[in-house]
Amino acid sequence: MILSNDSIMKPPYEITTQVLKQISSISEKIGEAKANFLNRPSPQLRKQNKIKTIHSSLKIEGNTLSEEQITALIEKKRVIGPKKDIMEVMNAIDVYDHITSFQPNSISSFLLAHQKLMNGLVEKPGRFRTDNVGIVQGSKIAHLAPPSWNVLQLMENLFDYLNHIDELILIKSCVFHYEMEFIYPFLDGNGRMGRLWQSVILLNEYPIFEFLPFETMISKTQEEYYTVLSHCDKAGNSTLFIIYMLGVIENALTELLKYNNRTLTDKDRLDYFISLNQLKFSRKDYMNTFKDISSATASRDLKKGVEQGLFIKKGDKNNTIYEIIK
C-alpha cells in the first residue's frame, strides 16, 4: 500500500527558532567530526563509547553495575553482582554489538531489538503489551498510557510518520523517542528502547552516532529528562522534548570534539587509515588524509606500519606503493 503524506497523522510539534539554531549547530559539529576523522574512531574510543552508553542507559533504569564491571563483562570476565543487573548488561552488549543490523523503519526489527534487550527479564519480550498500564510517582498517576488495544495502531502510525513524512532525521528521531515513550508499547523496557531506537534512527543517517554516547548526557540530566517528558504530556506536543534532546546531542558532539583536541598518535592515524580500506596507496595519499603532518612524520608512520605487518612496501623512493595486508 502506498501512503500519501496527507493520509498520515503527523505527531504534534513545532519547529521553533531555537530548534532551527540547534539543528544548524549540530550539523556544523557533525561536519567538524567528520573532518577530524571521528566518523571512524579508533577501536579504543568505540569500546569506551559502548561501555558509557550501556552504563548510562541501564543506570537510568536502576542498574547498579559500574563501568568497570561492564568492561569486565565485555571482556568475558567473571563479575559478581545482582543476576538481573548482569543479565540486563549482557543483553545490552548483544544489542549494541549489532546495532547497525537493525532497520530503523521496521516494526519487526524494533520488536526484535526489544526481544534481545529484554530476553530473560520479562515474560514475553518482543511483543506489545496486552494490559493497560499507568506510571505511578508517589501516590499519583504520572502518566496513563493509551489502552492496550490501541498500541499496535499507534505504533504503526508512528512508523508511518518515520517512513513517509518529509522531515529532518534529527527531528524525527526526537519525535519518535517522545511518542514511543507516550504510547508505552511494552510492559517493561520502554525507556531503554526509546533511547536505543533514537540511536538506530540517527546512525542510519549519520554513522558517527554509533560512537556517540549521548545517553551519558541524558543520565547526567535524568531529572530534567523525566520532567520534560511530563511537560510534553501536559502540553500535548513534543516541542520541548525536541529542544531538550537536540541539546543533549549537541553536548555529546561537543564532548566528542574535545576528545579529538588531543594530539593524534601514529597508532591513531594508522588505525584510521586502514579503516578506509584503501588497498593500495602512496605516501602522498597518506598525507592527503592527514594534511597537518610533515612528510617525515608520514614516512615514520608508514615504516611503522610495514614493521607491524599492517601493509607491505613495493618500489622505491617516489615510486613507492604500499599495499594493505588483509
mmCIF file of C-alpha atoms in Angstrom:
data_model
loop_
_atom_site.group_PDB
_atom_site.id
_atom_site.type_symbol
_atom_site.label_atom_id
_atom_site.label_comp_id
_atom_site.label_asym_id
_atom_site.label_seq_id
_atom_site.Cartn_x
_atom_site.Cartn_y
_atom_site.Cartn_z
ATOM 1 C CA MET A 1 0.000 0.000 0.000
ATOM 2 C CA ILE A 2 1.351 3.399 -0.985
ATOM 3 C CA LEU A 3 0.693 6.084 1.592
ATOM 4 C CA SER A 4 0.461 9.792 0.843
ATOM 5 C CA ASN A 5 1.633 12.411 3.299
ATOM 6 C CA ASP A 6 -1.983 13.600 3.571
ATOM 7 C CA SER A 7 -3.118 10.192 4.891
ATOM 8 C CA ILE A 8 -0.513 10.064 7.661
ATOM 9 C CA MET A 9 -1.166 11.632 11.024
ATOM 10 C CA LYS A 10 1.855 13.775 11.913
ATOM 11 C CA PRO A 11 2.553 13.960 15.676
ATOM 12 C CA PRO A 12 2.100 17.478 17.104
ATOM 13 C CA TYR A 13 5.240 19.619 17.468
ATOM 14 C CA GLU A 14 6.599 22.988 16.332
ATOM 15 C CA ILE A 15 9.834 23.862 14.560
ATOM 16 C CA THR A 16 10.822 26.908 16.627
ATOM 17 C CA THR A 17 13.676 29.366 16.091
ATOM 18 C CA GLN A 18 15.570 27.610 18.881
ATOM 19 C CA VAL A 19 15.147 24.236 17.163
ATOM 20 C CA LEU A 20 16.489 25.661 13.890
ATOM 21 C CA LYS A 21 19.533 27.126 15.676
ATOM 22 C CA GLN A 22 20.208 23.793 17.383
ATOM 23 C CA ILE A 23 19.927 21.899 14.086
ATOM 24 C CA SER A 24 22.390 24.312 12.463
ATOM 25 C CA SER A 25 24.887 23.957 15.317
ATOM 26 C CA ILE A 26 24.601 20.154 15.362
ATOM 27 C CA SER A 27 25.096 19.977 11.588
ATOM 28 C CA GLU A 28 28.279 22.049 11.889
ATOM 29 C CA LYS A 29 29.595 19.789 14.655
ATOM 30 C CA ILE A 30 28.826 16.639 12.645
ATOM 31 C CA GLY A 31 30.785 18.153 9.749
ATOM 32 C CA GLU A 32 33.681 19.008 12.058
ATOM 33 C CA ALA A 33 33.661 15.487 13.499
ATOM 34 C CA LYS A 34 33.844 14.002 10.003
ATOM 35 C CA ALA A 35 36.667 16.362 9.064
ATOM 36 C CA ASN A 36 38.594 15.215 12.136
ATOM 37 C CA PHE A 37 38.217 11.503 11.324
ATOM 38 C CA LEU A 38 35.787 10.929 14.195
ATOM 39 C CA ASN A 39 33.266 9.300 11.874
ATOM 40 C CA ARG A 40 35.618 6.296 12.104
ATOM 41 C CA PRO A 41 37.007 6.489 15.644
ATOM 42 C CA SER A 42 39.747 4.245 16.972
ATOM 43 C CA PRO A 43 38.761 0.815 18.330
ATOM 44 C CA GLN A 44 39.560 2.059 21.833
ATOM 45 C CA LEU A 45 37.177 5.018 21.518
ATOM 46 C CA ARG A 46 34.485 2.731 20.114
ATOM 47 C CA LYS A 47 34.827 0.434 23.121
ATOM 48 C CA GLN A 48 34.758 3.343 25.599
ATOM 49 C CA ASN A 49 31.632 4.792 23.995
ATOM 50 C CA LYS A 50 29.812 1.448 24.022
ATOM 51 C CA ILE A 51 30.609 0.998 27.714
ATOM 52 C CA LYS A 52 29.399 4.524 28.557
ATOM 53 C CA THR A 53 26.214 4.099 26.511
ATOM 54 C CA ILE A 54 25.273 0.785 28.126
ATOM 55 C CA HIS A 55 26.162 2.009 31.613
ATOM 56 C CA SER A 56 24.202 5.266 31.249
ATOM 57 C CA SER A 57 21.067 3.769 29.702
ATOM 58 C CA LEU A 58 20.799 0.998 32.289
ATOM 59 C CA LYS A 59 21.735 3.281 35.186
ATOM 60 C CA ILE A 60 18.665 5.383 34.359
ATOM 61 C CA GLU A 61 16.616 2.192 34.803
ATOM 62 C CA GLY A 62 18.220 1.414 38.178
ATOM 63 C CA ASN A 63 21.012 -0.971 37.156
ATOM 64 C CA THR A 64 23.778 -0.973 39.775
ATOM 65 C CA LEU A 65 26.764 -2.260 37.770
ATOM 66 C CA SER A 66 29.708 0.101 37.303
ATOM 67 C CA GLU A 67 31.560 0.928 34.079
ATOM 68 C CA GLU A 68 34.415 -1.290 35.315
ATOM 69 C CA GLN A 69 32.045 -4.252 35.765
ATOM 70 C CA ILE A 70 30.505 -3.680 32.340
ATOM 71 C CA THR A 71 34.007 -3.569 30.847
ATOM 72 C CA ALA A 72 34.766 -6.899 32.508
ATOM 73 C CA LEU A 73 31.604 -8.447 31.059
ATOM 74 C CA ILE A 74 32.503 -7.190 27.576
ATOM 75 C CA GLU A 75 35.910 -8.831 28.047
ATOM 76 C CA LYS A 76 34.096 -12.037 29.109
ATOM 77 C CA LYS A 77 35.429 -11.897 32.664
ATOM 78 C CA ARG A 78 33.532 -13.053 35.746
ATOM 79 C CA VAL A 79 31.577 -10.360 37.573
ATOM 80 C CA ILE A 80 29.853 -10.559 40.946
ATOM 81 C CA GLY A 81 26.571 -8.656 41.108
ATOM 82 C CA PRO A 82 22.769 -8.999 41.044
ATOM 83 C CA LYS A 83 21.738 -11.630 38.495
ATOM 84 C CA LYS A 84 19.127 -9.326 36.911
ATOM 85 C CA ASP A 85 21.637 -6.473 36.526
ATOM 86 C CA ILE A 86 24.192 -8.769 34.882
ATOM 87 C CA MET A 87 21.543 -10.140 32.508
ATOM 88 C CA GLU A 88 20.489 -6.590 31.574
ATOM 89 C CA VAL A 89 24.089 -5.711 30.723
ATOM 90 C CA MET A 90 24.713 -8.921 28.740
ATOM 91 C CA ASN A 91 21.546 -8.287 26.708
ATOM 92 C CA ALA A 92 22.554 -4.670 26.081
ATOM 93 C CA ILE A 93 26.059 -5.735 24.983
ATOM 94 C CA ASP A 94 24.490 -8.088 22.428
ATOM 95 C CA VAL A 95 22.138 -5.370 21.145
ATOM 96 C CA TYR A 96 24.780 -2.629 20.866
ATOM 97 C CA ASP A 97 27.250 -5.048 19.241
ATOM 98 C CA HIS A 98 24.708 -5.490 16.437
ATOM 99 C CA ILE A 99 23.102 -2.043 16.440
ATOM 100 C CA THR A 100 23.824 -1.437 12.738
ATOM 101 C CA SER A 101 21.829 -4.551 11.802
ATOM 102 C CA PHE A 102 18.527 -3.060 12.997
ATOM 103 C CA GLN A 103 16.300 -1.412 10.402
ATOM 104 C CA PRO A 104 15.073 1.952 11.775
ATOM 105 C CA ASN A 105 11.871 1.965 9.707
ATOM 106 C CA SER A 106 10.776 -1.600 10.528
ATOM 107 C CA ILE A 107 8.382 -2.583 13.328
ATOM 108 C CA SER A 108 9.601 -6.189 13.157
ATOM 109 C CA SER A 109 13.203 -5.012 13.646
ATOM 110 C CA PHE A 110 12.027 -2.811 16.520
ATOM 111 C CA LEU A 111 10.346 -5.800 18.192
ATOM 112 C CA LEU A 112 13.441 -7.949 17.618
ATOM 113 C CA ALA A 113 15.553 -5.326 19.411
ATOM 114 C CA HIS A 114 13.178 -5.426 22.388
ATOM 115 C CA GLN A 115 13.298 -9.223 22.395
ATOM 116 C CA LYS A 116 17.104 -9.169 22.588
ATOM 117 C CA LEU A 117 17.227 -6.304 25.092
ATOM 118 C CA MET A 118 14.670 -7.814 27.486
ATOM 119 C CA ASN A 119 15.366 -11.541 26.997
ATOM 120 C CA GLY A 120 15.023 -13.335 30.331
ATOM 121 C CA LEU A 121 13.847 -10.147 32.046
ATOM 122 C CA VAL A 122 10.162 -10.110 31.068
ATOM 123 C CA GLU A 123 7.677 -12.846 30.268
ATOM 124 C CA LYS A 124 7.118 -12.071 26.582
ATOM 125 C CA PRO A 125 9.975 -9.973 25.195
ATOM 126 C CA GLY A 126 9.495 -8.604 21.699
ATOM 127 C CA ARG A 127 5.693 -8.322 21.991
ATOM 128 C CA PHE A 128 3.496 -5.279 22.515
ATOM 129 C CA ARG A 129 1.641 -5.183 25.820
ATOM 130 C CA THR A 130 -1.850 -6.592 26.139
ATOM 131 C CA ASP A 131 -2.551 -4.955 29.522
ATOM 132 C CA ASN A 132 -3.406 -1.356 30.354
ATOM 133 C CA VAL A 133 -0.703 0.461 32.314
ATOM 134 C CA GLY A 134 -0.076 3.689 34.167
ATOM 135 C CA ILE A 135 3.133 5.195 35.541
ATOM 136 C CA VAL A 136 2.853 5.984 39.228
ATOM 137 C CA GLN A 137 5.021 8.557 41.016
ATOM 138 C CA GLY A 138 4.448 8.621 44.746
ATOM 139 C CA SER A 139 0.702 8.391 45.250
ATOM 140 C CA LYS A 140 -0.237 9.905 41.887
ATOM 141 C CA ILE A 141 -0.536 8.516 38.365
ATOM 142 C CA ALA A 142 2.053 10.486 36.388
ATOM 143 C CA HIS A 143 1.120 9.027 33.007
ATOM 144 C CA LEU A 144 -1.815 6.884 31.913
ATOM 145 C CA ALA A 145 -0.701 5.103 28.733
ATOM 146 C CA PRO A 146 -3.126 4.559 25.831
ATOM 147 C CA PRO A 147 -5.240 1.379 26.103
ATOM 148 C CA SER A 148 -3.519 -1.833 25.048
ATOM 149 C CA TRP A 149 -5.950 -2.482 22.176
ATOM 150 C CA ASN A 150 -4.712 0.718 20.504
ATOM 151 C CA VAL A 151 -0.951 0.128 20.870
ATOM 152 C CA LEU A 152 -0.367 -1.638 17.537
ATOM 153 C CA GLN A 153 -2.248 1.020 15.568
ATOM 154 C CA LEU A 154 -0.403 3.845 17.337
ATOM 155 C CA MET A 155 2.979 2.236 16.682
ATOM 156 C CA GLU A 156 2.093 1.632 13.027
ATOM 157 C CA ASN A 157 1.124 5.304 12.739
ATOM 158 C CA LEU A 158 4.445 6.305 14.335
ATOM 159 C CA PHE A 159 6.431 4.175 11.889
ATOM 160 C CA ASP A 160 4.387 5.616 9.013
ATOM 161 C CA TYR A 161 5.465 9.080 10.178
ATOM 162 C CA LEU A 162 9.064 7.880 10.306
ATOM 163 C CA ASN A 163 8.880 6.363 6.828
ATOM 164 C CA HIS A 164 6.811 8.840 4.860
ATOM 165 C CA ILE A 165 6.790 12.341 6.352
ATOM 166 C CA ASP A 166 9.392 14.686 4.858
ATOM 167 C CA GLU A 167 11.227 15.942 7.941
ATOM 168 C CA LEU A 168 14.823 16.221 9.159
ATOM 169 C CA ILE A 169 16.085 12.960 10.671
ATOM 170 C CA LEU A 170 17.377 14.804 13.740
ATOM 171 C CA ILE A 171 13.823 15.982 14.476
ATOM 172 C CA LYS A 172 12.174 12.686 13.503
ATOM 173 C CA SER A 173 14.406 10.786 15.916
ATOM 174 C CA CYS A 174 13.385 13.055 18.813
ATOM 175 C CA VAL A 175 9.701 12.867 17.910
ATOM 176 C CA PHE A 176 9.844 9.071 17.687
ATOM 177 C CA HIS A 177 11.591 8.871 21.071
ATOM 178 C CA TYR A 178 8.939 11.005 22.771
ATOM 179 C CA GLU A 179 5.908 9.447 21.064
ATOM 180 C CA MET A 180 7.141 5.925 21.819
ATOM 181 C CA GLU A 181 7.517 6.829 25.493
ATOM 182 C CA PHE A 182 3.986 8.275 25.456
ATOM 183 C CA ILE A 183 2.491 5.148 23.838
ATOM 184 C CA TYR A 184 4.450 2.938 26.266
ATOM 185 C CA PRO A 185 4.114 -0.098 23.972
ATOM 186 C CA PHE A 186 5.786 -2.653 26.287
ATOM 187 C CA LEU A 187 5.168 -3.690 29.858
ATOM 188 C CA ASP A 188 8.868 -3.025 30.574
ATOM 189 C CA GLY A 189 11.920 -1.706 28.743
ATOM 190 C CA ASN A 190 10.237 1.347 27.169
ATOM 191 C CA GLY A 191 12.839 3.856 28.364
ATOM 192 C CA ARG A 192 15.845 1.930 27.099
ATOM 193 C CA MET A 193 14.025 1.140 23.819
ATOM 194 C CA GLY A 194 13.221 4.817 23.239
ATOM 195 C CA ARG A 195 16.857 5.790 23.693
ATOM 196 C CA LEU A 196 18.132 2.819 21.676
ATOM 197 C CA TRP A 197 15.812 3.432 18.729
ATOM 198 C CA GLN A 198 16.697 7.102 18.555
ATOM 199 C CA SER A 199 20.323 5.967 18.165
ATOM 200 C CA VAL A 200 19.305 3.459 15.461
ATOM 201 C CA ILE A 201 17.425 6.166 13.522
ATOM 202 C CA LEU A 202 20.294 8.640 13.781
ATOM 203 C CA LEU A 203 23.154 6.307 12.894
ATOM 204 C CA ASN A 204 21.316 5.160 9.771
ATOM 205 C CA GLU A 205 21.736 8.749 8.520
ATOM 206 C CA TYR A 206 24.903 9.702 10.416
ATOM 207 C CA PRO A 207 27.234 6.731 11.153
ATOM 208 C CA ILE A 208 29.005 8.830 13.814
ATOM 209 C CA PHE A 209 26.050 8.235 16.176
ATOM 210 C CA GLU A 210 27.128 4.625 16.611
ATOM 211 C CA PHE A 211 30.016 6.001 18.645
ATOM 212 C CA LEU A 212 28.320 8.962 20.302
ATOM 213 C CA PRO A 213 27.205 8.138 23.863
ATOM 214 C CA PHE A 214 24.521 10.830 24.129
ATOM 215 C CA GLU A 215 22.784 8.584 26.660
ATOM 216 C CA THR A 216 25.540 9.631 29.075
ATOM 217 C CA MET A 217 24.252 13.191 28.796
ATOM 218 C CA ILE A 218 20.676 12.019 29.432
ATOM 219 C CA SER A 219 21.903 10.168 32.526
ATOM 220 C CA LYS A 220 23.549 13.370 33.793
ATOM 221 C CA THR A 221 20.274 15.268 33.355
ATOM 222 C CA GLN A 222 17.958 12.410 34.276
ATOM 223 C CA GLU A 223 15.572 14.534 36.355
ATOM 224 C CA GLU A 224 15.201 17.035 33.516
ATOM 225 C CA TYR A 225 14.601 14.152 31.076
ATOM 226 C CA TYR A 226 11.576 12.949 33.019
ATOM 227 C CA THR A 227 10.367 16.492 33.762
ATOM 228 C CA VAL A 228 10.402 17.368 30.050
ATOM 229 C CA LEU A 229 8.520 14.168 29.188
ATOM 230 C CA SER A 230 5.878 15.131 31.766
ATOM 231 C CA HIS A 231 5.591 18.716 30.465
ATOM 232 C CA CYS A 232 5.128 17.439 26.903
ATOM 233 C CA ASP A 233 2.371 15.072 28.055
ATOM 234 C CA LYS A 234 0.521 18.017 29.572
ATOM 235 C CA ALA A 235 1.187 20.302 26.584
ATOM 236 C CA GLY A 236 0.060 17.660 24.098
ATOM 237 C CA ASN A 237 3.105 18.068 21.837
ATOM 238 C CA SER A 238 6.797 17.100 21.790
ATOM 239 C CA THR A 239 8.346 20.531 21.060
ATOM 240 C CA LEU A 240 10.027 20.855 24.453
ATOM 241 C CA PHE A 241 11.387 17.294 24.228
ATOM 242 C CA ILE A 242 12.846 18.035 20.782
ATOM 243 C CA ILE A 243 14.650 21.064 22.240
ATOM 244 C CA TYR A 244 15.897 19.012 25.197
ATOM 245 C CA MET A 245 17.154 16.086 23.076
ATOM 246 C CA LEU A 246 18.812 18.311 20.479
ATOM 247 C CA GLY A 247 20.651 19.968 23.382
ATOM 248 C CA VAL A 248 21.753 16.539 24.616
ATOM 249 C CA ILE A 249 23.002 15.578 21.136
ATOM 250 C CA GLU A 250 24.841 18.880 20.740
ATOM 251 C CA ASN A 251 26.553 18.467 24.130
ATOM 252 C CA ALA A 252 27.576 14.900 23.269
ATOM 253 C CA LEU A 253 29.103 16.090 19.981
ATOM 254 C CA THR A 254 30.939 18.855 21.853
ATOM 255 C CA GLU A 255 32.449 16.244 24.199
ATOM 256 C CA LEU A 256 33.492 14.109 21.237
ATOM 257 C CA LEU A 257 35.207 17.076 19.587
ATOM 258 C CA LYS A 258 37.013 17.865 22.849
ATOM 259 C CA TYR A 259 38.365 14.334 22.780
ATOM 260 C CA ASN A 260 39.758 14.985 19.325
ATOM 261 C CA ASN A 261 41.678 18.059 20.531
ATOM 262 C CA ARG A 262 44.315 15.635 21.782
ATOM 263 C CA THR A 263 47.314 15.025 19.505
ATOM 264 C CA LEU A 264 46.713 12.040 17.263
ATOM 265 C CA THR A 265 49.343 9.332 17.720
ATOM 266 C CA ASP A 266 50.860 7.314 14.892
ATOM 267 C CA LYS A 267 48.648 4.410 16.028
ATOM 268 C CA ASP A 268 45.518 6.609 15.797
ATOM 269 C CA ARG A 269 46.447 7.631 12.261
ATOM 270 C CA LEU A 270 47.288 4.082 11.146
ATOM 271 C CA ASP A 271 44.083 2.658 12.679
ATOM 272 C CA TYR A 272 42.003 5.286 10.940
ATOM 273 C CA PHE A 273 43.736 4.989 7.562
ATOM 274 C CA ILE A 274 43.383 1.195 7.496
ATOM 275 C CA SER A 275 39.663 1.555 8.280
ATOM 276 C CA LEU A 276 39.273 3.462 4.980
ATOM 277 C CA ASN A 277 40.044 0.231 3.062
ATOM 278 C CA GLN A 278 42.293 1.935 0.516
ATOM 279 C CA LEU A 279 44.116 -1.230 -0.545
ATOM 280 C CA LYS A 280 46.941 0.466 -2.492
ATOM 281 C CA PHE A 281 48.303 3.914 -1.717
ATOM 282 C CA SER A 282 51.340 6.182 -1.776
ATOM 283 C CA ARG A 283 52.854 8.392 0.894
ATOM 284 C CA LYS A 284 51.163 11.313 -0.860
ATOM 285 C CA ASP A 285 47.769 9.589 -0.458
ATOM 286 C CA TYR A 286 48.504 9.114 3.239
ATOM 287 C CA MET A 287 49.437 12.789 3.629
ATOM 288 C CA ASN A 288 46.292 13.886 1.774
ATOM 289 C CA THR A 289 44.291 12.164 4.530
ATOM 290 C CA PHE A 290 46.325 13.738 7.346
ATOM 291 C CA LYS A 291 47.015 17.202 5.979
ATOM 292 C CA ASP A 292 48.679 18.557 9.139
ATOM 293 C CA ILE A 293 51.608 16.099 9.277
ATOM 294 C CA SER A 294 55.027 16.508 7.674
ATOM 295 C CA SER A 295 56.489 14.185 5.056
ATOM 296 C CA ALA A 296 58.973 12.924 7.681
ATOM 297 C CA THR A 297 56.123 12.037 10.067
ATOM 298 C CA ALA A 298 54.273 10.281 7.246
ATOM 299 C CA SER A 299 57.378 8.265 6.416
ATOM 300 C CA ARG A 300 57.802 7.231 10.057
ATOM 301 C CA ASP A 301 54.145 6.193 10.261
ATOM 302 C CA LEU A 302 54.398 4.108 7.100
ATOM 303 C CA LYS A 303 57.651 2.499 8.224
ATOM 304 C CA LYS A 304 55.982 1.505 11.500
ATOM 305 C CA GLY A 305 53.001 0.128 9.576
ATOM 306 C CA VAL A 306 55.308 -2.064 7.498
ATOM 307 C CA GLU A 307 57.200 -3.242 10.599
ATOM 308 C CA GLN A 308 53.922 -4.164 12.295
ATOM 309 C CA GLY A 309 52.755 -6.130 9.259
ATOM 310 C CA LEU A 310 49.834 -3.816 8.512
ATOM 311 C CA PHE A 311 50.913 -3.365 4.893
ATOM 312 C CA ILE A 312 53.800 -4.183 2.562
ATOM 313 C CA LYS A 313 56.062 -1.792 0.685
ATOM 314 C CA LYS A 314 56.742 -2.098 -3.054
ATOM 315 C CA GLY A 315 59.017 0.054 -5.196
ATOM 316 C CA ASP A 316 61.499 2.720 -4.184
ATOM 317 C CA LYS A 317 61.588 6.471 -3.497
ATOM 318 C CA ASN A 318 58.895 8.372 -5.447
ATOM 319 C CA ASN A 319 57.592 5.130 -6.959
ATOM 320 C CA THR A 320 56.903 3.501 -3.599
ATOM 321 C CA ILE A 321 53.456 1.952 -3.222
ATOM 322 C CA TYR A 322 52.006 0.392 -0.062
ATOM 323 C CA GLU A 323 49.504 -2.463 -0.062
ATOM 324 C CA ILE A 324 47.341 -3.209 2.961
ATOM 325 C CA ILE A 325 47.560 -6.820 4.154
ATOM 326 C CA LYS A 326 44.078 -8.286 4.607
#
